[in-house]
Amino acid sequence: MTCKSTFFSRCDQLSGELSGAFADLGTFLPLVLGLIALNHFSPQGIFLGFGLFALFTAFYYRRPIPVQPMKVIAALVIAQGLTPGMLQASGMMMGAILLLLAYSGAITWMAKQLSPAVSIGIQLAIGLQLIWMGGQMMSETWLIGISAFIALFASKFMPLRYLAMPLVLALGIIWQMNSGIAPSFDLTGHTSWQPSWPSLDEWTSAAGLLVLPQLALTLTNAVIAISAMAKDKFPADKVNGKENFTPKRLATSSGLANLLLAPFGATAMCHGAGGLAVQHHFGARTWIAPTIFGTACLLIAFSWGDGIATMLSLIPLAILGSMLAIAGTQLAWSKRLIDGKPFCIFVILSTATICLVVNTAAGLAVGVILEMGRRQWKTVSDLRH
């Protein structure tokens, strides 16, 4: 390989890491900016939490394992106008539960009960939900959103594919500045950062209102599903001769981050299969991507002011929606939907349907029951022969 080709190969890799570092903003920014703009939470505490968690993730996994807000908790806090104390309490409780499941061996046992078909079914349901949410965010300026989605989707087949993400973001900001349309979020004026401790009432309310609804989604998407996806994308990764992406390790990293950072104003955080799918799609392959993202979050936290607030508010909601829809597309798609055996496809579709119609916990239960029935039938059939 010549020096020139090596140089261009290196530039292509770095552009992929840069693009992948911010590929999950469609999930990240709407929830984070909603907590700041609508609930008046401290931006410094929130961005500090994500920055430290992302840097720890880069060191711990050496791969682009994403960090995200816990979607159910963040959405309920925004929708119901809940207090910062309840958000803190939910993060610390989720952290303690994840660590307990990791070190008791329960999370490893749970992962073994999930066949690939059940995991793919859960990913399909979550992917479709992300596509729907992205479509809702694009609806007010649909032409901008659809154009961005097409550009991001088509970039996979283009030579400079990893430049599509920053280019779309830049063009979106330019359009917002010249459109005369008011930004979706007003982030100015939020500068206070006063770490506090939840009251007893906030602990008890958070347990029922936030932790229980979030738990099933976290265990499936942010621990078990991402474990399977990471092993598929980086099959050779080992740590001291052992697998890098076990459910125990993923539960441990999320558990520690929430338990240690929530007291300082961080929102409840986790990893996510959708984030890994979209970051990998846009070129993230190493520790560099989460390092870039984490460093950017820390810079925002330590230099927060009206200038940064205005810049973030200029990112059009339709652009974020297109990025969220891309993440959903990457997460929902699996070759098993085409070349899987009939019963495998049946389990995938049944699991996904129940997840969408009822909830993730019910979908998980249906998928596991179907797989248990299949195994039992196979055991009886083998005994007869």
Coordinates of C-alpha atoms in Angstrom, one line a residue:
M1 CA 0.0 0.0 0.0
T2 CA 1.4 3.4 -1.0
C3 CA 1.8 6.4 1.4
K4 CA -1.0 8.2 -0.5
S5 CA -3.4 5.3 -0.3
T6 CA -2.6 4.9 3.4
F7 CA -3.2 8.6 4.0
F8 CA -6.6 8.5 2.4
S9 CA -7.5 5.3 4.2
R10 CA -6.6 6.9 7.5
C11 CA -8.7 10.0 6.6
D12 CA -11.6 7.8 5.7
Q13 CA -11.4 6.0 9.1
L14 CA -11.2 9.2 11.1
S15 CA -14.1 10.8 9.2
G16 CA -16.1 7.7 10.0
E17 CA -15.2 8.0 13.7
L18 CA -16.2 11.7 13.7
S19 CA -19.5 11.0 11.9
G20 CA -20.3 8.0 14.0
A21 CA -19.6 9.9 17.2
F22 CA -22.6 12.2 16.6
A23 CA -24.8 9.7 14.7
D24 CA -27.0 9.0 17.7
L25 CA -28.0 12.7 18.2
G26 CA -31.5 11.9 17.0
T27 CA -32.1 9.9 20.2
F28 CA -29.9 12.0 22.4
L29 CA -30.7 15.7 21.8
P30 CA -34.5 15.8 21.8
L31 CA -34.6 14.2 25.3
V32 CA -31.7 16.1 26.7
L33 CA -32.8 19.4 25.3
G34 CA -36.4 18.7 26.5
L35 CA -35.1 18.2 30.1
I36 CA -33.2 21.5 29.9
A37 CA -35.8 23.7 28.0
L38 CA -39.1 22.3 29.4
N39 CA -38.1 21.1 32.9
H40 CA -35.4 23.6 33.6
F41 CA -32.8 21.0 34.6
S42 CA -29.2 21.9 34.9
P43 CA -27.4 21.5 31.5
Q44 CA -24.0 21.3 33.2
G45 CA -25.0 18.3 35.3
I46 CA -26.6 16.5 32.3
F47 CA -23.7 17.0 29.9
L48 CA -21.1 16.3 32.5
G49 CA -22.7 12.9 33.2
F50 CA -22.8 12.0 29.5
G51 CA -19.2 13.2 29.0
L52 CA -17.8 11.1 31.8
F53 CA -19.9 8.0 30.9
A54 CA -18.8 8.2 27.3
L55 CA -15.1 8.5 28.2
F56 CA -15.4 5.6 30.6
T57 CA -17.1 3.6 27.9
A58 CA -14.3 4.3 25.4
F59 CA -11.7 3.1 27.9
Y60 CA -13.8 0.1 29.1
Y61 CA -14.9 -1.4 25.7
R62 CA -12.4 0.2 23.2
R63 CA -15.3 0.2 20.8
P64 CA -18.2 2.6 19.9
I65 CA -20.6 1.5 22.5
P66 CA -23.1 4.3 22.7
V67 CA -24.4 6.2 25.8
Q68 CA -28.0 7.4 25.7
P69 CA -30.7 8.8 28.0
M70 CA -33.0 6.1 29.4
K71 CA -35.9 6.9 27.1
V72 CA -38.9 6.0 29.2
I73 CA -37.6 7.8 32.3
A74 CA -36.7 11.0 30.3
A75 CA -39.9 11.0 28.4
L76 CA -42.1 10.6 31.5
V77 CA -40.1 13.3 33.4
I78 CA -40.6 15.7 30.5
A79 CA -44.3 14.8 29.9
Q80 CA -45.3 15.0 33.6
G81 CA -43.1 17.8 34.7
L82 CA -41.4 15.8 37.4
T83 CA -38.6 17.1 39.7
P84 CA -34.8 16.8 39.3
G85 CA -34.9 14.8 42.6
M86 CA -37.1 12.2 41.0
L87 CA -34.8 12.0 38.0
Q88 CA -31.8 11.6 40.3
A89 CA -33.5 8.9 42.4
S90 CA -34.6 6.9 39.3
G91 CA -31.0 6.9 38.0
M92 CA -29.5 5.7 41.3
M93 CA -32.1 3.0 41.7
M94 CA -31.6 1.8 38.1
G95 CA -27.8 1.7 38.8
A96 CA -28.2 -0.3 41.9
I97 CA -30.6 -2.8 40.2
L98 CA -28.3 -3.3 37.3
L99 CA -25.3 -3.9 39.5
L100 CA -27.4 -6.4 41.6
L101 CA -28.5 -8.3 38.5
A102 CA -24.9 -8.3 37.1
Y103 CA -23.2 -9.6 40.2
S104 CA -25.9 -12.1 41.2
G105 CA -25.7 -13.8 37.8
A106 CA -29.4 -13.1 37.1
I107 CA -28.6 -11.0 34.0
T108 CA -26.5 -13.8 32.5
W109 CA -29.3 -16.3 33.2
M110 CA -31.9 -14.0 31.6
A111 CA -29.7 -13.6 28.5
K112 CA -29.5 -17.3 28.0
Q113 CA -33.2 -17.6 28.0
L114 CA -33.4 -15.3 24.9
S115 CA -32.9 -17.0 21.6
P116 CA -31.6 -14.8 18.7
A117 CA -35.2 -14.7 17.3
V118 CA -36.6 -13.1 20.5
S119 CA -33.7 -10.6 20.6
I120 CA -34.3 -9.7 16.9
G121 CA -38.0 -9.3 17.6
I122 CA -37.4 -6.8 20.4
Q123 CA -35.0 -4.9 18.2
L124 CA -37.5 -4.9 15.4
A125 CA -40.2 -3.4 17.7
I126 CA -37.8 -0.8 19.1
G127 CA -36.6 0.1 15.6
L128 CA -40.2 0.6 14.4
Q129 CA -40.9 2.8 17.4
L130 CA -37.8 4.9 16.6
I131 CA -38.9 5.3 13.0
W132 CA -42.4 6.4 14.1
M133 CA -40.9 8.9 16.6
G134 CA -38.6 10.2 13.9
G135 CA -41.5 10.7 11.6
Q136 CA -43.4 12.7 14.2
M137 CA -40.4 14.9 14.6
M138 CA -40.1 15.5 10.9
S139 CA -43.9 16.1 10.4
E140 CA -43.9 19.9 10.8
T141 CA -41.2 20.5 8.2
W142 CA -41.5 17.2 6.4
L143 CA -39.6 18.3 3.2
I144 CA -36.4 19.0 5.3
G145 CA -36.8 15.8 7.3
I146 CA -37.4 13.5 4.3
S147 CA -34.6 15.1 2.3
A148 CA -32.2 14.6 5.2
F149 CA -33.3 11.0 5.7
I150 CA -32.8 10.2 2.0
A151 CA -29.4 11.9 2.0
L152 CA -28.3 10.0 5.1
F153 CA -29.7 6.7 3.9
A154 CA -28.1 7.0 0.4
S155 CA -24.8 8.1 1.8
K156 CA -24.0 4.5 2.7
F157 CA -23.5 3.8 -1.1
M158 CA -21.4 6.9 -1.8
P159 CA -17.6 7.3 -1.7
L160 CA -17.6 10.1 0.9
R161 CA -20.4 8.5 3.0
Y162 CA -19.0 9.4 6.4
L163 CA -19.2 13.2 5.6
A164 CA -22.9 13.0 5.2
M165 CA -23.7 13.4 8.9
P166 CA -21.8 16.6 9.6
L167 CA -22.9 18.0 6.2
V168 CA -26.6 17.4 6.9
L169 CA -26.2 19.0 10.4
A170 CA -24.5 22.0 9.0
L171 CA -27.0 22.5 6.2
G172 CA -29.8 22.1 8.7
I173 CA -28.4 24.8 11.0
I174 CA -28.0 27.2 8.0
W175 CA -31.5 26.5 6.9
Q176 CA -32.9 27.2 10.5
M177 CA -31.0 30.5 10.7
N178 CA -32.5 31.7 7.4
S179 CA -35.9 30.2 7.6
G180 CA -37.6 32.7 10.0
I181 CA -39.0 29.7 11.9
A182 CA -38.5 29.9 15.7
P183 CA -36.2 27.1 17.1
S184 CA -38.0 24.1 18.7
F185 CA -36.2 24.7 22.0
D186 CA -35.3 27.8 24.0
L187 CA -32.2 26.8 26.0
T188 CA -31.0 30.3 27.0
G189 CA -30.9 31.3 30.7
H190 CA -30.4 27.8 32.1
T191 CA -27.0 28.2 33.9
S192 CA -27.6 27.1 37.5
W193 CA -25.9 23.9 38.7
Q194 CA -26.8 22.9 42.3
P195 CA -26.3 19.2 43.1
S196 CA -28.9 18.1 45.6
W197 CA -30.3 14.9 47.1
P198 CA -33.7 13.4 46.5
S199 CA -36.3 13.5 49.3
L200 CA -38.0 10.4 50.7
D201 CA -41.2 11.2 48.7
E202 CA -39.1 11.5 45.5
W203 CA -37.5 8.1 46.1
T204 CA -40.8 6.4 46.5
S205 CA -42.5 8.2 43.6
A206 CA -39.6 7.5 41.3
A207 CA -39.7 3.8 42.0
G208 CA -43.3 3.4 40.8
L209 CA -43.6 6.1 38.2
L210 CA -40.1 5.8 36.5
V211 CA -38.1 2.8 37.4
L212 CA -40.6 0.0 36.9
P213 CA -41.7 1.2 33.4
Q214 CA -38.0 1.6 32.4
L215 CA -36.6 -1.7 33.7
A216 CA -37.8 -4.1 31.0
L217 CA -36.6 -1.8 28.1
T218 CA -33.2 -1.4 29.8
L219 CA -32.7 -5.1 30.4
T220 CA -33.6 -6.0 26.8
N221 CA -32.4 -3.2 24.6
A222 CA -29.6 -1.7 26.7
V223 CA -28.1 -4.9 28.0
I224 CA -29.1 -8.1 26.2
A225 CA -29.9 -6.9 22.7
I226 CA -26.8 -4.6 22.5
S227 CA -24.7 -7.5 23.8
A228 CA -25.8 -9.7 20.9
M229 CA -25.3 -6.9 18.4
A230 CA -21.9 -6.0 19.6
K231 CA -20.7 -9.6 19.5
D232 CA -22.0 -9.8 15.9
K233 CA -20.2 -6.6 14.8
F234 CA -16.9 -7.2 16.7
P235 CA -16.8 -11.0 17.0
A236 CA -13.0 -11.2 17.7
D237 CA -13.0 -8.9 20.7
K238 CA -11.7 -10.4 24.0
V239 CA -10.7 -9.0 27.3
N240 CA -8.2 -11.2 29.1
G241 CA -9.3 -14.1 27.0
K242 CA -13.0 -13.5 27.8
E243 CA -15.8 -11.9 25.8
N244 CA -15.9 -8.2 25.8
F245 CA -19.6 -7.6 25.4
T246 CA -21.3 -9.9 27.9
P247 CA -24.6 -8.8 29.4
K248 CA -22.8 -8.7 32.8
R249 CA -20.2 -6.1 31.6
L250 CA -22.9 -3.9 29.9
A251 CA -25.1 -4.0 33.0
T252 CA -22.1 -3.2 35.2
S253 CA -20.9 -0.2 33.2
S254 CA -24.5 1.3 33.1
G255 CA -25.0 0.5 36.7
L256 CA -21.9 2.2 37.9
A257 CA -22.4 5.3 35.7
N258 CA -25.9 5.9 37.1
L259 CA -25.1 5.2 40.7
L260 CA -22.1 7.5 40.7
L261 CA -23.2 10.3 38.4
A262 CA -26.9 10.8 39.1
P263 CA -26.1 12.6 42.5
F264 CA -24.3 15.3 40.4
G265 CA -27.3 16.0 38.2
A266 CA -26.8 13.4 35.4
T267 CA -29.9 12.0 33.9
A268 CA -30.6 8.2 33.9
M269 CA -28.3 6.8 31.2
C270 CA -27.7 3.5 29.4
H271 CA -26.3 1.9 26.3
G272 CA -28.6 1.1 23.4
A273 CA -28.7 -1.3 20.4
G274 CA -30.1 1.4 18.2
G275 CA -27.2 3.7 19.0
L276 CA -24.7 1.0 18.2
A277 CA -26.4 0.3 14.9
V278 CA -26.4 3.9 13.7
Q279 CA -22.9 4.7 14.9
H280 CA -21.5 1.6 13.2
H281 CA -23.5 2.5 10.0
F282 CA -21.8 5.9 9.9
G283 CA -18.3 4.5 10.4
A284 CA -17.5 4.3 14.1
R285 CA -15.3 1.3 14.8
T286 CA -13.0 2.2 17.7
W287 CA -12.7 4.0 21.0
I288 CA -12.2 7.3 19.1
A289 CA -15.9 7.9 18.5
P290 CA -17.1 7.7 22.1
T291 CA -14.0 9.8 23.1
I292 CA -15.0 12.5 20.6
F293 CA -18.6 12.5 21.9
G294 CA -17.6 12.5 25.5
T295 CA -15.1 15.3 25.1
A296 CA -17.7 17.4 23.3
C297 CA -20.2 16.8 26.1
L298 CA -17.6 17.9 28.7
L299 CA -16.7 21.0 26.7
I300 CA -20.4 21.9 26.6
A301 CA -20.8 21.3 30.4
F302 CA -17.8 23.4 31.4
S303 CA -18.5 26.3 28.9
W304 CA -22.3 26.4 29.0
G305 CA -23.7 29.8 28.2
D306 CA -26.2 31.5 25.9
G307 CA -23.9 31.0 22.9
I308 CA -23.8 27.2 23.1
A309 CA -27.5 27.2 24.0
T310 CA -28.3 29.1 20.9
M311 CA -26.2 26.9 18.7
L312 CA -27.8 23.7 19.9
S313 CA -31.3 25.2 19.6
L314 CA -30.6 25.9 15.9
I315 CA -30.4 22.2 15.0
P316 CA -33.8 21.6 13.3
L317 CA -36.1 19.1 14.9
A318 CA -36.7 17.6 11.5
I319 CA -33.0 16.8 11.1
L320 CA -32.9 15.1 14.5
G321 CA -36.0 13.2 13.4
S322 CA -34.3 12.0 10.2
M323 CA -31.3 10.8 12.3
L324 CA -33.7 9.0 14.7
A325 CA -35.5 7.3 11.8
I326 CA -32.1 6.1 10.4
A327 CA -31.2 4.6 13.7
G328 CA -34.6 2.8 13.8
T329 CA -34.1 1.5 10.2
Q330 CA -30.6 0.1 11.1
L331 CA -32.0 -1.5 14.3
A332 CA -35.1 -3.0 12.8
W333 CA -33.5 -4.7 9.9
S334 CA -32.2 -8.3 10.1
K335 CA -31.4 -10.9 7.5
R336 CA -33.4 -13.4 9.6
L337 CA -36.6 -11.6 8.4
I338 CA -35.8 -13.0 4.9
D339 CA -33.7 -16.2 5.3
G340 CA -34.9 -17.4 8.7
K341 CA -36.8 -20.6 9.2
P342 CA -40.6 -20.2 9.3
F343 CA -40.9 -20.7 13.1
C344 CA -38.0 -18.3 13.7
I345 CA -39.8 -15.6 11.6
F346 CA -43.0 -16.3 13.5
V347 CA -41.2 -15.8 16.9
I348 CA -39.7 -12.5 15.6
L349 CA -43.0 -11.1 14.4
S350 CA -44.9 -12.3 17.4
T351 CA -42.4 -10.8 19.8
A352 CA -42.3 -7.5 17.9
T353 CA -46.1 -7.3 17.7
I354 CA -46.7 -7.8 21.4
C355 CA -43.9 -5.3 22.2
L356 CA -45.7 -2.7 20.1
V357 CA -49.2 -3.5 21.1
V358 CA -48.7 -4.1 24.8
N359 CA -45.1 -3.4 26.1
T360 CA -41.6 -4.7 25.9
A361 CA -41.9 -6.9 29.0
A362 CA -45.0 -8.6 27.5
G363 CA -43.3 -9.1 24.2
L364 CA -40.2 -10.6 25.9
A365 CA -42.5 -13.0 27.9
V366 CA -44.3 -14.1 24.7
G367 CA -41.1 -14.7 22.8
V368 CA -39.6 -16.7 25.7
I369 CA -42.7 -18.9 26.0
L370 CA -42.8 -19.6 22.3
E371 CA -39.1 -20.6 22.3
M372 CA -39.7 -22.8 25.4
G373 CA -42.6 -24.5 23.6
R374 CA -40.4 -25.1 20.6
R375 CA -37.6 -26.7 22.7
Q376 CA -40.1 -28.8 24.5
W377 CA -41.6 -30.0 21.3
K378 CA -38.2 -30.8 19.9
T379 CA -37.2 -32.8 23.0
V380 CA -40.4 -34.9 22.8
S381 CA -40.0 -35.4 19.1
D382 CA -36.4 -36.6 19.6
L383 CA -37.4 -39.0 22.3
R384 CA -40.1 -40.6 20.1
H385 CA -37.5 -41.2 17.4

